[in-house]
Coordinates of C-alpha atoms in Angstrom, one line a residue:
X1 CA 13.5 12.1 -22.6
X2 CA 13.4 15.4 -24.8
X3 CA 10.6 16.6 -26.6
X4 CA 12.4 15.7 -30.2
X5 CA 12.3 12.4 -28.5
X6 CA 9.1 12.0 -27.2
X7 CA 7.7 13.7 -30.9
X8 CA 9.5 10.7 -33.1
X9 CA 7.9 8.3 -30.1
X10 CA 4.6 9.8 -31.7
X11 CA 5.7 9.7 -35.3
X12 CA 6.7 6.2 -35.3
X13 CA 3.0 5.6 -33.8
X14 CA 1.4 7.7 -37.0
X15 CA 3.7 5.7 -39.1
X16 CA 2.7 2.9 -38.2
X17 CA -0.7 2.7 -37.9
X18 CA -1.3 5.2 -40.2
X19 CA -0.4 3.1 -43.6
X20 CA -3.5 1.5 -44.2
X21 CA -6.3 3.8 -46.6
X22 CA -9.0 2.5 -44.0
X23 CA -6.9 4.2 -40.7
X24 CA -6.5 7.7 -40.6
X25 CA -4.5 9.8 -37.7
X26 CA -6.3 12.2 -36.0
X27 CA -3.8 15.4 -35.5
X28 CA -4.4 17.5 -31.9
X29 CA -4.8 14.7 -29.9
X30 CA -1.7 13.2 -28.9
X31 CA -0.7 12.7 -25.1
X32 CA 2.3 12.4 -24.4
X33 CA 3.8 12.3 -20.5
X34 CA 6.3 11.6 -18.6
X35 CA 6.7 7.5 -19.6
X36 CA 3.7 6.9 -22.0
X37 CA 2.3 8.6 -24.8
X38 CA -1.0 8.4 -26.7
X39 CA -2.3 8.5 -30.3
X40 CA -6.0 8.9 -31.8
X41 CA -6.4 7.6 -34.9
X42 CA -10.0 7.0 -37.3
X43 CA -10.8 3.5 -38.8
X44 CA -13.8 3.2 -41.5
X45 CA -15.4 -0.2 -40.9
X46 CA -16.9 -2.7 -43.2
X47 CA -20.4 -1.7 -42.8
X48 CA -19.5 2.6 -44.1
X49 CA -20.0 2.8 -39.7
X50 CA -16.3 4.7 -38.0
X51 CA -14.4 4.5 -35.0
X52 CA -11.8 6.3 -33.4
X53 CA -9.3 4.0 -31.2
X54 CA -6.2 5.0 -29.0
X55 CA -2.9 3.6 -29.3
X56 CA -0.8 3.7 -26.1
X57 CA 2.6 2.6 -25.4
X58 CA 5.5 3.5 -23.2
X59 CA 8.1 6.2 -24.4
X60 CA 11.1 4.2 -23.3
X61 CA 11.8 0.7 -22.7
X62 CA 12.4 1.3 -19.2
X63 CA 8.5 2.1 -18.8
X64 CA 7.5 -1.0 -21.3
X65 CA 6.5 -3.2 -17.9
X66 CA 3.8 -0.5 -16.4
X67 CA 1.9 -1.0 -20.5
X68 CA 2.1 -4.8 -19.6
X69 CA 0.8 -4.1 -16.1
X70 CA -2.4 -2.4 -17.9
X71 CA -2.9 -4.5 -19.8
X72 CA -3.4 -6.8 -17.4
X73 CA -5.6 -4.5 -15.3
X74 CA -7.6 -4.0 -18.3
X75 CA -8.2 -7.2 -19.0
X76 CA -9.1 -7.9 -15.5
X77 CA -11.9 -5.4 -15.7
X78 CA -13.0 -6.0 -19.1
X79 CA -16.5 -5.2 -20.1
X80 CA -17.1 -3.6 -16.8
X81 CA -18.8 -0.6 -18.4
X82 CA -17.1 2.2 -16.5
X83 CA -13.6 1.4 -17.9
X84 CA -12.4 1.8 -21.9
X85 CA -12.2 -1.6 -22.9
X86 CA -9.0 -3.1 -24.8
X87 CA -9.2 -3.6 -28.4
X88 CA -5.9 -5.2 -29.1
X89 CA -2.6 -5.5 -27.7
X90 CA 0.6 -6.6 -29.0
X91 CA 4.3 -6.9 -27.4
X92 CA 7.2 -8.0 -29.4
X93 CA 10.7 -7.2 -28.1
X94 CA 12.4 -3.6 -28.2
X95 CA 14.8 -2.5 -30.8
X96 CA 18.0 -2.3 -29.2
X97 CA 21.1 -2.0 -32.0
X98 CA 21.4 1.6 -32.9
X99 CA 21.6 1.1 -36.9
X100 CA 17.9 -0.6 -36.3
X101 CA 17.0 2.5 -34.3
X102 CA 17.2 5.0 -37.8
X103 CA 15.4 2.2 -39.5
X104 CA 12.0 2.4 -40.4
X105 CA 10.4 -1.3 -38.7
X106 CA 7.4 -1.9 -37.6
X107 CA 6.8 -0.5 -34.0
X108 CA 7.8 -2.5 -31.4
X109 CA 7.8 -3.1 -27.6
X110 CA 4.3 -3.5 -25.9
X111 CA 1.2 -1.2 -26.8
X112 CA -2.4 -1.4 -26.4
X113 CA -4.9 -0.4 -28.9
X114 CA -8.2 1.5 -26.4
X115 CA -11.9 2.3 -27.4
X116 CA -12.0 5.7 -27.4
X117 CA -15.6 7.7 -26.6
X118 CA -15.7 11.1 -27.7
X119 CA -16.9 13.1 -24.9
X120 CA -15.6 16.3 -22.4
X121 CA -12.7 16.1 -19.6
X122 CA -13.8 16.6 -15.8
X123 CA -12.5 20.1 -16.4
X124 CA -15.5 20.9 -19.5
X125 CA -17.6 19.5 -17.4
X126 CA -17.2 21.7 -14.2
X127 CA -17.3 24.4 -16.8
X128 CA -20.8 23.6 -17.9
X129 CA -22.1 22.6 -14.7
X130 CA -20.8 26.1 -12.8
X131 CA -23.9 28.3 -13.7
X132 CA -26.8 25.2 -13.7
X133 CA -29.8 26.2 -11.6
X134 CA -31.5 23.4 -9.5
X135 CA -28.6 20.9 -10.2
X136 CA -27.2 18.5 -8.5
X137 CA -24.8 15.0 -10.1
X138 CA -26.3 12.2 -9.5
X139 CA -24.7 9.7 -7.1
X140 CA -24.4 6.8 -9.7
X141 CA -22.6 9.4 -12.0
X142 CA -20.5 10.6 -9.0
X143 CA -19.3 6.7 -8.0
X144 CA -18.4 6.1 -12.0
X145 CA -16.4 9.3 -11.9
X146 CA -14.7 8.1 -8.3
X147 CA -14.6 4.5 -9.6
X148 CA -12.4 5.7 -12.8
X149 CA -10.4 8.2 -11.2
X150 CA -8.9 4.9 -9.0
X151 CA -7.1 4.1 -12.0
X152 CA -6.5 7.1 -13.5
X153 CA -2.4 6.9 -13.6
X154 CA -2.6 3.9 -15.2
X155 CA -5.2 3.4 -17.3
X156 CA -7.3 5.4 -20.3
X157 CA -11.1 5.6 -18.4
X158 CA -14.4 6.4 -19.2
X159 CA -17.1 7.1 -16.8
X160 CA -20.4 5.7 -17.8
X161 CA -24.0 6.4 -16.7
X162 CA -26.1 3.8 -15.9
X163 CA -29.5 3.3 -18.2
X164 CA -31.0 0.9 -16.3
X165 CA -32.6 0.2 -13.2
X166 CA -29.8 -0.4 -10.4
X167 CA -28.0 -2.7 -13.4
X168 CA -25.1 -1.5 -14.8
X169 CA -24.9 -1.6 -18.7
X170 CA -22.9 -4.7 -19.9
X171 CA -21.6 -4.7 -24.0
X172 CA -21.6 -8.2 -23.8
X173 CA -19.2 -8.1 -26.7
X174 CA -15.7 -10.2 -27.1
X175 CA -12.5 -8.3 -26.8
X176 CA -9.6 -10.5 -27.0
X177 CA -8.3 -10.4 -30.4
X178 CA -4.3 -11.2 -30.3
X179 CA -3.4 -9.4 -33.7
X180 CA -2.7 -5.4 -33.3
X181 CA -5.3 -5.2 -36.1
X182 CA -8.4 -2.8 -34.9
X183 CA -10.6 -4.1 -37.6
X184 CA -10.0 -7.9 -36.1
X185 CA -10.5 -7.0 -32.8
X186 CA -14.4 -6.5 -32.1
X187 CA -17.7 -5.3 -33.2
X188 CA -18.4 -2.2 -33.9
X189 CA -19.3 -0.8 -30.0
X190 CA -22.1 -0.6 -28.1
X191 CA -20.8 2.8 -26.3
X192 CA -22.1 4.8 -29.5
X193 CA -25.2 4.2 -28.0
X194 CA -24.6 5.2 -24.8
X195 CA -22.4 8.5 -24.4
X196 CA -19.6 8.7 -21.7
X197 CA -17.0 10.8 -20.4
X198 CA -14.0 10.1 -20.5
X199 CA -11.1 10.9 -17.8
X200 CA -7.4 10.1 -19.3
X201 CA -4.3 10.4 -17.9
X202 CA -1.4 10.9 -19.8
X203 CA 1.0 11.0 -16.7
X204 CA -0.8 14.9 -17.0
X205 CA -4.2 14.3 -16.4
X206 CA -6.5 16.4 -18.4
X207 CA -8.2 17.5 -14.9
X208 CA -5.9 20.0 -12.9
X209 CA -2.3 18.7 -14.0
X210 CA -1.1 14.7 -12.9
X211 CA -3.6 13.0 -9.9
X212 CA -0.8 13.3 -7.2
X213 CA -0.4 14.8 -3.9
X214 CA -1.7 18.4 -3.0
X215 CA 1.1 21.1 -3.6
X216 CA 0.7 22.5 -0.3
X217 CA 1.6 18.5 0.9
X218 CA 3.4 19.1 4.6
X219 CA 7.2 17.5 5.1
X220 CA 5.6 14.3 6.9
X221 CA 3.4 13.3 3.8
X222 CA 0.2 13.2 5.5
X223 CA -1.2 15.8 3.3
X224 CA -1.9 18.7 5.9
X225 CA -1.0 21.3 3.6
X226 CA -0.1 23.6 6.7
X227 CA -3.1 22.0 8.9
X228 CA -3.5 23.2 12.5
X229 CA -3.2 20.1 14.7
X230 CA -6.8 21.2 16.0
X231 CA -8.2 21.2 12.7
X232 CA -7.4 17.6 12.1
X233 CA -8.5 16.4 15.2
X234 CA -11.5 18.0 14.5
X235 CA -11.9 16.6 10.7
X236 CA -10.7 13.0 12.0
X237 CA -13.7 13.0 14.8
X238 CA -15.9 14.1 12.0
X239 CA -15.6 11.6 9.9
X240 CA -14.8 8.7 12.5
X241 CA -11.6 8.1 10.8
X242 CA -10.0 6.2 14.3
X243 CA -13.1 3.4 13.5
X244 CA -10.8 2.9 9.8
X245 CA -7.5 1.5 10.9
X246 CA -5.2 0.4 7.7
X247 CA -5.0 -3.5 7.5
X248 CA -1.5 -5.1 7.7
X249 CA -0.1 -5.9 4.4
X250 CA -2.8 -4.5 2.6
X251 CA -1.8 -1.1 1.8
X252 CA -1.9 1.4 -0.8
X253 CA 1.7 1.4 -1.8
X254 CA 3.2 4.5 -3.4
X255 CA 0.1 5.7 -4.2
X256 CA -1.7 7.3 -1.3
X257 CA -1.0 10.5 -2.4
X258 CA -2.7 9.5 -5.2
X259 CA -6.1 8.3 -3.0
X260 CA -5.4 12.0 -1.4
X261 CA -5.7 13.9 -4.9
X262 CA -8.7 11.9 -6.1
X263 CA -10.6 12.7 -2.6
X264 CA -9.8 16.3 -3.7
X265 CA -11.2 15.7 -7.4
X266 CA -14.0 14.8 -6.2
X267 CA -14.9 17.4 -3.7
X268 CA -13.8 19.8 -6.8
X269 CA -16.4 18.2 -9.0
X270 CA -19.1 18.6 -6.5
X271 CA -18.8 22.0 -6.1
X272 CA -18.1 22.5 -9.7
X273 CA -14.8 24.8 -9.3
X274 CA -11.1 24.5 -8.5
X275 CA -10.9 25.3 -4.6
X276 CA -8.0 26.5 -3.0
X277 CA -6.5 23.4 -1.1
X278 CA -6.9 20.8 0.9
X279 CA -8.7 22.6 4.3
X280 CA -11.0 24.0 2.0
X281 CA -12.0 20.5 0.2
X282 CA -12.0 19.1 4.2
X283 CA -14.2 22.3 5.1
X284 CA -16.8 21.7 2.2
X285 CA -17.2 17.8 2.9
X286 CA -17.6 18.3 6.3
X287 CA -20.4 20.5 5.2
X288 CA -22.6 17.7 4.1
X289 CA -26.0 19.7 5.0
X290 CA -25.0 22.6 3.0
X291 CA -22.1 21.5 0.2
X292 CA -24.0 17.9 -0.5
X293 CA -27.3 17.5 1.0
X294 CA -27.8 14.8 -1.5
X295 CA -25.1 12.8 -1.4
X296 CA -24.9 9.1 -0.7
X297 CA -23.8 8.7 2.8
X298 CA -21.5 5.8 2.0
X299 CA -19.9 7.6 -0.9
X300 CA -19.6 10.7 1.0
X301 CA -17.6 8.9 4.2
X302 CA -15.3 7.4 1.0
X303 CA -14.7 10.8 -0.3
X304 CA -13.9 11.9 2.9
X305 CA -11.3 9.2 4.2
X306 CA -9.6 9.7 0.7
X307 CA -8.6 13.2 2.5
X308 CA -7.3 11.8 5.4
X309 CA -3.8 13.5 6.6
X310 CA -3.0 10.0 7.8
X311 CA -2.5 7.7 4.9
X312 CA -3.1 5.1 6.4
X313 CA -6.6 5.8 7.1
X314 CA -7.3 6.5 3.7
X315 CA -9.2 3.6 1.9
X316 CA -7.5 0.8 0.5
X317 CA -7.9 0.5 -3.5
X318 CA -9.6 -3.0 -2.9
X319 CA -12.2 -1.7 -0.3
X320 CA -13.0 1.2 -2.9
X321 CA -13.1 -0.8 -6.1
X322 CA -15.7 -3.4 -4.3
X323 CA -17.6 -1.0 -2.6
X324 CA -17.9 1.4 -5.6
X325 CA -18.7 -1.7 -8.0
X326 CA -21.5 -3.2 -5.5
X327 CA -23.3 -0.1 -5.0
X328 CA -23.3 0.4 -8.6
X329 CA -25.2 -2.4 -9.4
X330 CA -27.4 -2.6 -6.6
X331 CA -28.5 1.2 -5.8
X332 CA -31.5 2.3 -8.3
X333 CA -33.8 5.4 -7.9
X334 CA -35.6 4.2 -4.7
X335 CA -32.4 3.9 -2.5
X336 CA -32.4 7.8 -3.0
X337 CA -36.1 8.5 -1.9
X338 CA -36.6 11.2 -1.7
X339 CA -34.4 12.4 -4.0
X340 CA -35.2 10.0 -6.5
X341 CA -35.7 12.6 -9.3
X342 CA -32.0 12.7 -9.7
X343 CA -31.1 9.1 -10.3
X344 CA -34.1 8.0 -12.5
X345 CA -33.3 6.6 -15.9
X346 CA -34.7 9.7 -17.9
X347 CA -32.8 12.3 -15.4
X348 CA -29.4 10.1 -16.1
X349 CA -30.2 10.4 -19.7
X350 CA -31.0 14.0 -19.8
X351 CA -28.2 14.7 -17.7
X352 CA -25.6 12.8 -20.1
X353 CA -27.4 14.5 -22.9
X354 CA -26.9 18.2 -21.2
X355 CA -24.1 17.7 -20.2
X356 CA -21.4 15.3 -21.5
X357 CA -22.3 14.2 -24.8
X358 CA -19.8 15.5 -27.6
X359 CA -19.0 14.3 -31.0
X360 CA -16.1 14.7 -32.9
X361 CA -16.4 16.3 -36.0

């Protein structure tokens, strides 16, 4: 698809949606990748409150069943607080005659209509972080970041920090409207209350370019980016990574390259800068006494299997998503005695406020 294409994919959108006096389009924020793109647009509510909401849908009728699959991974995880929840959807069938094509019609095809939370990227973040004094990311922070990044190339995430005490948040409100109508769709949200950041991908992720394998990669696709055999002997004794065989028919498929680039994220974020490649990221977390003193033992051995060479000993997407989600809820300030200082309420909240939060004009 050219770029004349993919712009009248973002004009129809603005057309649209941007008819009604009480829904504004927001210029500057388009995505737009390889097979979706996205739209922001502002919606004055009943009650003189605002919103901004996202509009996503695929840029080519060959891409239309990957919207349909997020939605249904959306709706899956709906009201889980980490993850942008749907406001509406709506799929009628693509225009397909040409003369209808140069015809003004409503938009059609499937699309979802996201929450959006006005907050940094991953990148704005490692920015402000770089030069902190005494700092360190909490773990529940670091498992919503992991736990969003898991779905970064197909879904529009937020990472969310926990306020309460080894509970994660729920909004408790309904999201299931039918009608592509913001307005019908659901109260006005509870996230305005509690700031997040978000992490979307466009296809090009706003971290470090699209969440895919390393660019050093090796010719077998394990990721060695020019590894000495000795090296990765060494990193798989490390971490133990024989004791995690991969589990027939329950494999990452066609994404653990993916797995492989979040595992590097993350290291990234922890040290708050771009490192060079893949040794390096499996040289820092190896480090644990020096690089991450701090860090949750379980979510450090995940962070570390992500970089596997061997994909199949990287973790499987179930086995993260339950793990992630259960220590979530259950660990509070006193699993990380005695670091507790970190994961507190009021040290969450002072982090977000320090370093996340940001309005839109």
């Amino acid at each position: 698809m050219t770029d004349a294409e993919k712009r009248r994919i973002v004009r129809e959108c603005k057309e649209f949606f941007g008819k009604g006096p009480r829904i504004v389009y927001q210029p500057g924020n388009d995505g737009c990748g390889e097979h979706a793109m996205v739209a922001l647009f502002k919606e004055t509510l009943d009650d003189n409150k605002s919103r901004f909401f996202m509009v996503k849908r695929a840029l080519e009728e060959l891409w239309d069943d990957d919207i349909r699959n997020e939605i249904a991974h959306l709706t899956t995880l709906e009201h889980v607080e980490h993850v942008v929840n749907i406001l509406a959807v709506k799929d009628t069938e693509r225009r397909t005659r040409q003369s209808e094509r140069k015809t003004v019609l409503p938009m059609r095809g499937p699309f979802i209509i996201l929450e959006y939370l006005e907050n940094g990227t991953l990148e704005k973040l490692m920015i402000k972080t770089a030069n902190a004094k005494d700092f360190t990311f909490p773990n529940r922070f670091l498992m919503s970041v992991f736990l969003c990044l898991m779905f970064g190339d197909m879904h529009t995430l937020c990472i969310g920090v926990l306020t309460g005490s080894g509970g994660v948040e729920n909004d408790g409100a309904a999201a299931t409207a039918a009608e592509a109508t913001p307005a019908a769709a659901t109260p006005y949200w509870k996230h305005d209350e509690a700031p997040m950041l978000k992490a979307i991908d466009f296809g090009s992720a706003q971290y470090g370019g699209p969440i895919s394998g390393d660019e050093d990669e090796d010719e077998d696709g394990g990721g060695g980016g020019g590894s000495t055999a000795d090296f990765l002997v060494w990193y798989n004794m490390t971490h133990k990574l024989a004791e995690f065989p991969a589990l027939p028919g329950d494999t990452n498929t066609g994404i653990d390259a993916n797995i492989l680039a979040i595992g590097k994220i993350m290291v990234e974020l922890i040290a708050r800068k771009r490192l060079e490649n893949l040794d390096v990221c499996r040289r820092n977390i190896s480090d644990k006494a020096n690089f991450c003193p701090q860090l949750d033992p379980e979510l450090w051995s995940l962070i570390a299997r992500c970089l596997a060479s061997d994909p199949a000993q990287r973790p499987r997407l179930t086995e993260l998503q339950d793990k992630l989600y259960f220590d979530l809820s259950n660990k509070d300030a006193k699993f990380y005695r005695p670091n507790e200082q970190w994961e507190t309420p009021d040290a969450l909240r002072e982090f977000r406020q320090k370093f996340i939060s940001k309005k839109l004009p």
